[in-house]
Amino acid sequence: MPNAASVRKTPLLEPALKLLPSPEESRDFRQQMGHISRQSSVFFVGTVFTAATGYLFKIYLARALGAEALGIYALGMTIVGFLGIFNALGLPQAAVRFVAAYCATGKTELLRGFLGRGMFLLLFSNIVLGGVVLRAGPWIALHFYHTQALHPYLGWFALIMVAGALNTFLGQVLAGYKDVARRTIITNFIGSPAMMVLTLALVALGMGLRGYLVAQVGSAAMVLGLLAAVVWRTTPGAARSFAGRFPALEKEVMSFSAVILGTGILEFLMSQADKILIGFYLGAREVGIYAVATALVTFVPVLLQSVNQIFSASIADLYARGQQELLGRVFQTLTKWILGLTIPLAAVMILFASPLMRIFGRDFAVGWPILVIGTIGQLVNCGVGSVGYLLLMSGNQRRLIRIEAVMAALMVLLSLLLIPHWGITGAAIAAAITNVMGNVWYLGEVRSRLGLWPYNRSYLRLALPLGGALAVLFGVRMVFGAIRQDWAGIGSALLLGYLAFIAIALAFGLDADDQLIAKAVWARVSGTFRRAEVSAT
């Protein structure tokens, strides 16, 4: 594995490559970007579909159940989230790395051992921790959250935890097989709509929050069956044998999983400490309002998350082969367009924060500052790109966990200081500060350890498209008062803002690398249409 001294560092605001790339370099770059864009685009479409339908679903759910019931649900999920750190044992993330490695090297027996023992360990740990939910949950509900109404639903939360752990593991196994597309179809296009339809039916029958939980368990069970079937068919035949004992997990797998387990604890503190302390200091109603706002905020980095699904494996591959310049070039191009395509969405979230929250009902309108503050924090997250995965997949996971340990402590400290005085707004400020400081630190470590820097002069090409998009959004905001329906004004702003950005970017914002990507994408799109025409005739 290359050390930091062997890696050529890219000067600030200078192009990654001083000379024009050779045909071989351009081919490698095009292949990497084509693979990443093809797989991540399916994940992105699935995420957008789920988010769009989920947004409408959350509006219905908020109006049908109210802030109190949603707060009870959010508190229950904090229990599931905390125990879910331990019930996964770090194995899902290990699946991405080691399933891919075993397949690439033909180590089918080790693959069989990883899959067999991994599933057994997950089942055992989830049965044990499911019992913990049922035994300790009532005490937590009464003495910590002061919400006795949470007690009757604990059994359903335990089932959600078990199904979620198994689904996450099998989904990450498919990612290790580099088949994110089929996983997305199952989870986003089948599982999510099934859960929503079943929820609508059960809530209409008067089951309320219980109906929502039953729907989640039912759809999760269906997704589990489909994922298991796809994993079984995708796994090499030699690794599907049940004959003899399963090989033990390698020490490297155990070490990696232990680091991921520690990282998961810290990530839980950073992502759930605010909700836990809101539940402790304030109440279920405030948790419900905060949960809705933060759910909207999590959609801001959707493009970054889509890219990370496949780029993480590419990082490990390119770094192991010592192709640092190609990795840096891909990193720069991806980060530039992740940021550029995220800013119009973030601007809509900020400019239309109040009407966005008002759609969920009058009780939720007061949560608009959380939406603004959280969106600003996520913009920084998108602006630095896949820095966390660059550290994790290049063998620098200890540096990653050190940063997360400091940020988790900061998150808890800021939440303890700000929530009692500023309520849910204080929680949002604490989360945003932690997000910004953590990502800036990741970026510094990536630069010092790997010699990679995401910024160059090509970012200036984004100025004109972004300026045009923001001008359109401000124009729509000025005439927004004339539009009676909140959703119509917000939808118009989002559509027109992106149309302006894309049109100007295509005309003025593409450099040589961007043109390579555009040509590759266009070739795939046109090829799809040609095949459709041939099959139709």
XYZ file of C-alpha atoms in Angstrom:
537
model
C 0.000 0.000 0.000
C 1.550 3.337 -0.986
C 2.633 5.679 1.772
C 1.984 9.389 1.932
C 5.475 10.240 0.734
C 4.985 8.354 -2.540
C 1.860 10.274 -3.428
C 2.142 13.448 -5.457
C 0.162 16.226 -3.798
C -2.054 18.470 -5.857
C -1.477 22.206 -5.261
C -4.395 24.292 -4.075
C -6.650 25.492 -6.885
C -4.458 23.865 -9.564
C -5.591 21.213 -12.043
C -4.871 17.659 -10.958
C -2.976 16.935 -14.162
C -0.562 19.433 -15.639
C -0.433 17.694 -19.023
C -3.209 16.473 -21.235
C -4.136 12.901 -20.331
C -2.934 10.096 -22.568
C -5.467 7.972 -24.485
C -4.945 5.173 -21.952
C -5.580 7.523 -19.018
C -8.685 8.902 -20.702
C -9.927 5.370 -21.310
C -9.363 4.391 -17.660
C -11.043 7.585 -16.485
C -13.998 7.014 -18.783
C -14.348 3.410 -17.610
C -14.263 4.394 -13.942
C -16.743 7.222 -14.379
C -18.973 5.078 -16.570
C -19.121 2.309 -13.977
C -19.720 4.741 -11.121
C -22.341 6.762 -13.009
C -24.183 3.655 -14.240
C -24.537 2.023 -10.838
C -24.954 5.206 -8.805
C -27.553 6.575 -11.246
C -29.814 3.599 -10.547
C -29.358 4.148 -6.822
C -29.965 7.877 -7.300
C -33.188 7.321 -9.276
C -34.362 4.865 -6.640
C -33.527 7.302 -3.856
C -35.272 10.169 -5.625
C -38.312 7.975 -6.224
C -38.398 6.926 -2.586
C -37.834 10.487 -1.392
C -40.524 11.956 -3.652
C -43.132 9.356 -2.726
C -41.871 9.353 0.840
C -42.324 13.116 1.082
C -45.994 12.804 0.113
C -46.304 9.820 2.432
C -44.812 11.732 5.351
C -47.264 14.566 4.754
C -50.122 12.086 4.982
C -48.588 10.382 8.009
C -47.980 13.656 9.833
C -51.555 14.772 9.265
C -53.049 11.362 10.076
C -50.980 10.583 13.196
C -49.879 14.007 14.457
C -46.662 15.219 16.044
C -47.168 13.204 19.256
C -47.372 9.807 17.514
C -44.465 10.622 15.215
C -42.458 11.629 18.259
C -43.197 8.269 19.915
C -42.039 6.559 16.717
C -38.828 8.614 16.604
C -38.080 7.771 20.252
C -38.603 4.082 19.591
C -36.263 4.245 16.626
C -33.543 5.747 18.811
C -33.635 2.557 20.895
C -33.512 0.454 17.729
C -30.744 2.644 16.333
C -28.586 2.303 19.432
C -28.926 -1.478 19.689
C -28.593 -1.691 15.907
C -24.970 -0.605 16.308
C -24.207 -3.827 18.146
C -26.554 -6.229 16.359
C -24.812 -5.630 13.013
C -21.338 -6.323 14.493
C -19.731 -4.251 11.748
C -20.419 -7.046 9.236
C -22.459 -5.120 6.611
C -19.605 -2.711 5.820
C -17.145 -5.613 5.899
C -19.312 -7.339 3.280
C -18.681 -4.571 0.751
C -14.923 -4.947 1.059
C -14.397 -8.670 1.582
C -17.110 -10.091 -0.672
C -15.605 -8.083 -3.526
C -12.060 -9.171 -2.573
C -12.958 -12.869 -2.287
C -14.725 -12.824 -5.641
C -11.841 -11.027 -7.335
C -9.263 -13.498 -5.993
C -11.387 -16.624 -6.417
C -11.434 -17.438 -2.688
C -14.871 -19.045 -2.772
C -14.329 -21.064 0.406
C -13.568 -17.918 2.408
C -16.606 -16.282 0.777
C -18.746 -19.247 1.899
C -17.419 -18.890 5.425
C -18.035 -15.158 5.518
C -21.632 -15.465 4.304
C -22.525 -18.486 6.460
C -20.943 -17.325 9.702
C -22.009 -13.742 9.076
C -25.678 -14.683 8.845
C -25.426 -16.912 11.928
C -23.785 -14.178 13.996
C -26.401 -11.641 12.889
C -29.301 -13.946 13.777
C -27.838 -14.768 17.193
C -27.024 -11.172 18.130
C -30.432 -9.922 17.003
C -32.317 -12.527 19.026
C -30.347 -11.493 22.113
C -30.777 -7.753 21.548
C -34.446 -8.183 20.648
C -34.876 -9.552 24.148
C -33.052 -6.491 25.499
C -35.577 -4.233 23.751
C -38.471 -6.073 25.379
C -36.879 -6.142 28.842
C -35.169 -2.742 29.082
C -37.459 -0.797 26.767
C -40.264 -0.212 29.311
C -37.811 1.284 31.823
C -36.311 3.579 29.187
C -39.760 4.682 28.032
C -40.928 5.516 31.552
C -37.831 6.807 33.365
C -35.724 8.340 30.588
C -38.143 9.515 27.913
C -41.059 9.971 30.335
C -43.319 8.555 27.596
C -45.279 5.568 28.852
C -47.151 5.445 25.522
C -44.019 3.972 23.916
C -44.296 0.721 25.910
C -47.015 -1.089 23.841
C -45.029 -0.738 20.607
C -41.674 -2.154 21.764
C -42.279 -5.620 20.289
C -42.765 -4.142 16.828
C -39.613 -2.064 17.182
C -37.687 -5.254 18.048
C -38.927 -6.915 14.842
C -37.975 -3.833 12.824
C -34.462 -4.064 14.280
C -34.037 -7.748 13.377
C -35.323 -7.379 9.809
C -33.306 -4.210 9.287
C -30.014 -5.863 10.296
C -30.494 -8.823 7.971
C -31.636 -6.642 5.064
C -28.668 -4.300 5.497
C -26.213 -7.186 5.485
C -27.671 -8.833 2.388
C -27.887 -5.477 0.629
C -24.211 -4.811 1.310
C -23.339 -8.296 0.063
C -24.934 -7.297 -3.240
C -22.859 -4.104 -3.165
C -19.792 -6.331 -2.754
C -20.943 -8.179 -5.868
C -21.171 -4.706 -7.506
C -24.894 -5.143 -8.050
C -26.295 -2.011 -6.429
C -28.913 -1.746 -9.179
C -30.899 -4.859 -8.229
C -30.642 -4.019 -4.544
C -32.103 -0.596 -5.311
C -34.975 -2.103 -7.302
C -35.890 -4.380 -4.393
C -35.556 -1.871 -1.564
C -36.666 1.355 -3.255
C -39.062 0.320 -6.013
C -40.666 -2.683 -4.303
C -40.156 -2.438 -0.535
C -40.898 1.247 -0.002
C -44.123 1.382 -2.076
C -45.333 -1.830 -0.412
C -44.782 -0.301 3.031
C -46.636 2.878 2.063
C -49.618 1.081 0.548
C -49.913 -1.244 3.533
C -49.653 1.716 5.927
C -52.418 3.585 4.112
C -54.677 0.539 4.400
C -53.954 -0.136 8.078
C -54.187 3.501 9.176
C -57.482 3.796 7.290
C -58.703 0.831 9.333
C -58.000 2.821 12.489
C -54.782 1.104 13.592
C -52.853 4.406 13.835
C -49.180 4.173 14.774
C -49.454 0.411 15.259
C -50.569 0.090 11.633
C -47.484 1.996 10.497
C -45.222 -0.330 12.481
C -46.979 -3.468 11.213
C -46.567 -2.203 7.650
C -42.853 -1.665 8.191
C -42.367 -5.183 9.566
C -44.388 -6.747 6.727
C -42.573 -4.916 3.945
C -39.184 -5.609 5.576
C -39.972 -9.332 5.631
C -40.838 -9.219 1.923
C -37.609 -7.353 1.097
C -35.637 -9.886 3.154
C -37.001 -12.753 1.072
C -36.230 -11.010 -2.225
C -32.707 -9.987 -1.198
C -31.944 -13.489 0.042
C -33.093 -14.979 -3.283
C -30.958 -12.551 -5.330
C -27.883 -13.073 -3.135
C -28.304 -16.839 -3.435
C -28.438 -16.668 -7.243
C -25.513 -14.216 -7.434
C -23.208 -16.150 -5.104
C -20.828 -18.542 -6.935
C -22.011 -22.140 -6.821
C -19.027 -23.351 -4.803
C -19.799 -20.809 -2.061
C -23.444 -21.950 -1.725
C -22.605 -25.362 -0.326
C -23.718 -26.319 3.179
C -21.471 -29.380 3.258
C -18.913 -29.342 6.073
C -18.065 -26.601 8.501
C -17.967 -23.005 7.395
C -14.430 -21.577 7.404
C -13.703 -19.195 10.260
C -13.738 -15.470 9.624
C -10.287 -14.111 8.863
C -8.556 -11.955 11.452
C -8.562 -9.085 8.982
C -12.354 -9.348 8.731
C -12.694 -9.294 12.516
C -10.335 -6.320 12.838
C -12.129 -4.345 10.138
C -15.550 -5.156 11.610
C -14.380 -4.065 15.067
C -13.343 -0.685 13.690
C -16.689 -0.338 11.898
C -18.481 -1.272 15.134
C -16.654 1.507 16.960
C -17.403 3.897 14.141
C -21.075 2.936 14.315
C -21.238 3.833 18.013
C -19.761 7.240 17.291
C -22.022 7.823 14.291
C -25.020 6.956 16.448
C -23.984 9.570 18.982
C -23.620 12.162 16.243
C -26.907 11.293 14.524
C -29.148 10.451 17.480
C -27.840 12.416 20.458
C -29.970 15.405 19.492
C -33.212 13.367 19.367
C -32.410 11.554 22.610
C -31.745 14.795 24.483
C -34.794 16.495 22.961
C -36.860 13.564 24.246
C -35.227 13.893 27.660
C -35.454 17.690 28.042
C -38.574 18.512 26.001
C -41.013 15.816 24.898
C -42.414 13.576 22.158
C -44.123 16.470 20.309
C -40.857 18.370 19.859
C -39.110 15.167 18.800
C -41.774 14.676 16.143
C -41.308 18.180 14.700
C -37.534 17.845 14.760
C -37.667 14.389 13.149
C -39.726 15.657 10.205
C -37.352 18.577 9.585
C -34.226 16.419 9.797
C -35.821 13.834 7.497
C -36.060 16.545 4.842
C -32.464 17.603 5.513
C -31.203 14.057 4.890
C -32.378 14.361 1.288
C -29.912 17.197 0.573
C -26.851 14.901 0.192
C -28.759 12.333 -1.900
C -26.372 12.637 -4.849
C -23.321 12.244 -2.605
C -24.853 9.137 -1.027
C -25.639 7.704 -4.451
C -22.064 8.178 -5.634
C -20.633 6.759 -2.392
C -22.517 3.492 -2.928
C -20.213 2.543 -5.799
C -17.279 4.963 -5.492
C -16.249 3.342 -2.205
C -15.335 0.094 -4.004
C -13.528 2.056 -6.727
C -11.457 3.868 -4.086
C -10.218 0.577 -2.648
C -9.474 -0.762 -6.124
C -7.584 2.288 -7.433
C -5.660 2.838 -4.206
C -4.556 -0.792 -4.020
C -3.248 -0.567 -7.595
C -1.414 2.667 -6.866
C -3.401 4.730 -9.391
C -3.377 7.856 -7.267
C -3.617 10.363 -10.094
C -6.622 8.637 -11.612
C -8.245 8.454 -8.161
C -7.630 12.168 -7.636
C -9.028 13.013 -11.049
C -12.205 11.020 -10.431
C -12.496 12.526 -6.925
C -12.262 16.078 -8.275
C -14.805 15.555 -11.043
C -17.320 13.781 -8.811
C -17.046 16.358 -6.024
C -17.494 19.270 -8.413
C -20.737 17.928 -9.856
C -22.046 16.654 -6.539
C -21.700 20.179 -5.181
C -23.049 21.872 -8.302
C -26.121 19.662 -8.552
C -26.818 19.917 -4.807
C -26.787 23.725 -4.505
C -30.105 24.315 -6.371
C -31.841 21.764 -4.131
C -30.302 23.297 -1.003
C -31.373 26.772 -2.133
C -34.977 25.589 -2.502
C -34.859 24.033 0.975
C -33.613 27.310 2.471
C -35.765 29.780 0.505
C -38.941 27.735 0.954
C -38.254 26.304 4.420
C -41.397 27.674 6.037
C -43.886 26.486 3.370
C -42.094 23.129 3.166
C -42.682 22.508 6.858
C -46.185 23.990 6.731
C -47.254 21.297 4.273
C -46.977 18.712 7.057
C -49.474 20.613 9.192
C -49.608 23.646 11.437
C -47.850 21.864 14.298
C -44.745 21.411 12.135
C -44.435 24.964 10.740
C -42.294 26.084 13.708
C -39.568 23.664 12.594
C -38.456 25.726 9.577
C -35.223 27.018 11.253
C -34.093 23.402 11.696
C -34.490 22.907 7.958
C -32.368 25.968 7.139
C -29.588 25.208 9.623
C -29.400 21.525 8.705
C -29.286 22.263 4.973
C -26.304 24.598 5.413
C -24.448 21.871 7.292
C -25.176 19.314 4.569
C -23.918 21.691 1.867
C -20.487 21.499 3.469
C -20.803 17.716 3.539
C -21.444 17.658 -0.216
C -18.788 20.290 -0.887
C -15.927 18.097 0.360
C -17.069 14.948 -1.451
C -16.380 11.356 -0.433
C -13.622 12.199 2.077
C -14.801 9.765 4.735
C -14.799 6.838 2.316
C -11.387 7.866 0.989
C -9.985 7.423 4.490
C -11.905 4.235 5.206
C -11.142 2.420 1.945
C -7.467 3.401 1.841
C -6.549 1.802 5.177
C -6.798 5.013 7.200
C -9.825 3.897 9.215
C -8.089 4.632 12.527
C -7.770 8.278 11.567
C -11.444 8.231 10.610
C -12.533 6.816 13.952
C -10.345 9.323 15.819
C -12.097 12.207 14.105
C -15.509 10.689 14.747
C -14.683 10.186 18.436
C -13.881 13.873 18.840
C -16.960 14.920 16.831
C -19.257 12.619 18.837
C -18.031 14.156 22.075
C -18.517 17.630 20.597
C -22.034 16.744 19.452
C -23.079 15.549 22.901
C -21.488 18.548 24.613
C -23.099 21.110 22.295
C -26.482 19.380 22.578
C -26.284 19.428 26.380
C -25.439 23.139 26.303
C -27.838 24.351 23.605
C -31.012 22.238 23.835
C -32.047 23.345 27.355
C -31.798 27.007 26.283
C -32.772 27.038 22.578
C -34.812 23.844 22.250
C -34.886 22.100 18.884
C -33.116 25.044 17.225
C -30.185 24.485 19.582
C -30.141 20.809 18.569
C -29.973 21.788 14.890
C -27.101 24.212 15.546
C -25.171 21.522 17.439
C -25.637 19.022 14.599
C -24.614 21.548 11.910
C -21.453 22.632 13.756
C -20.426 19.009 14.254
C -21.121 18.217 10.606
C -19.057 21.143 9.307
C -16.074 20.635 11.624
C -15.960 16.892 11.015
C -15.997 17.210 7.227
C -13.341 19.918 7.207
C -11.139 17.668 9.364
C -11.728 14.708 7.014
C -10.712 16.904 4.092
C -7.479 17.906 5.816
C -6.609 14.269 6.545
C -7.293 13.250 2.938
C -4.961 15.994 1.734
C -2.165 15.199 4.203
C -2.335 11.391 4.010
C -3.377 10.750 0.404
C -2.293 13.950 -1.295
C -5.770 14.391 -2.804
C -7.589 17.700 -3.087
C -11.024 18.050 -4.696
C -10.781 21.651 -5.874
C -9.300 23.113 -9.055
C -9.979 25.940 -11.486
C -12.699 23.995 -13.286
C -15.011 24.809 -10.358
C -15.196 28.347 -11.715
C -17.236 26.941 -14.588
C -20.027 26.297 -12.092
C -20.399 30.002 -11.315
C -22.551 30.885 -14.325
C -24.938 27.877 -14.103
C -25.358 28.350 -10.367
C -25.874 32.087 -10.764
C -28.610 31.474 -13.307
C -30.295 28.832 -11.160
C -30.248 31.046 -8.061
C -31.630 34.000 -10.027
C -34.532 31.825 -11.176
C -35.181 30.601 -7.618
C -35.219 34.112 -6.196
C -37.614 35.130 -8.960
C -39.979 32.298 -8.136
C -39.735 33.181 -4.444
C -40.752 36.776 -5.197
C -43.931 35.679 -6.981
C -44.548 32.826 -4.547
C -47.226 34.822 -2.705
C -49.428 34.708 -5.784
C -49.410 30.883 -5.728
C -52.021 29.602 -3.324
C -50.741 26.042 -3.068
C -47.400 25.666 -1.261
C -46.492 22.484 -3.102
C -47.060 24.076 -6.513
C -44.690 26.955 -5.809
C -42.012 24.679 -4.340
C -42.272 22.212 -7.216
C -42.070 25.006 -9.786
C -38.987 26.464 -8.112
C -37.226 23.092 -8.027
C -38.009 22.291 -11.661
C -37.138 25.721 -13.074
C -33.992 26.022 -10.967
C -32.594 22.734 -12.250
C -33.616 23.438 -15.844
C -31.707 26.728 -15.704
C -28.653 25.083 -14.129
C -28.498 22.198 -16.618
C -29.100 24.388 -19.678
C -26.359 26.879 -18.784
C -23.962 24.130 -17.666
C -24.305 22.300 -20.984
C -23.642 25.534 -22.840
C -20.742 26.923 -20.788
C -19.832 24.707 -17.819
C -18.159 21.550 -19.214
C -14.408 20.987 -19.284
C -12.608 18.102 -21.007
C -13.305 15.571 -18.217
C -16.944 16.622 -18.011
C -17.303 16.200 -21.770
C -15.918 12.673 -21.520
C -18.599 11.862 -18.955
C -21.349 13.563 -20.965
C -20.402 11.630 -24.106
C -20.313 8.343 -22.206
C -23.722 9.016 -20.636
C -25.187 10.085 -23.972
C -23.787 6.954 -25.647
C -25.517 4.756 -23.056
C -28.801 6.669 -23.305
C -28.857 6.654 -27.114
C -27.852 2.992 -27.146
C -30.781 2.202 -24.877
C -33.189 3.966 -27.226
C -31.704 2.199 -30.280
C -32.113 -1.190 -28.633
C -35.691 -0.295 -27.717
C -36.430 0.666 -31.339
C -34.906 -2.553 -32.657
C -36.894 -4.680 -30.227
C -40.085 -2.770 -31.096
C -39.649 -3.477 -34.817
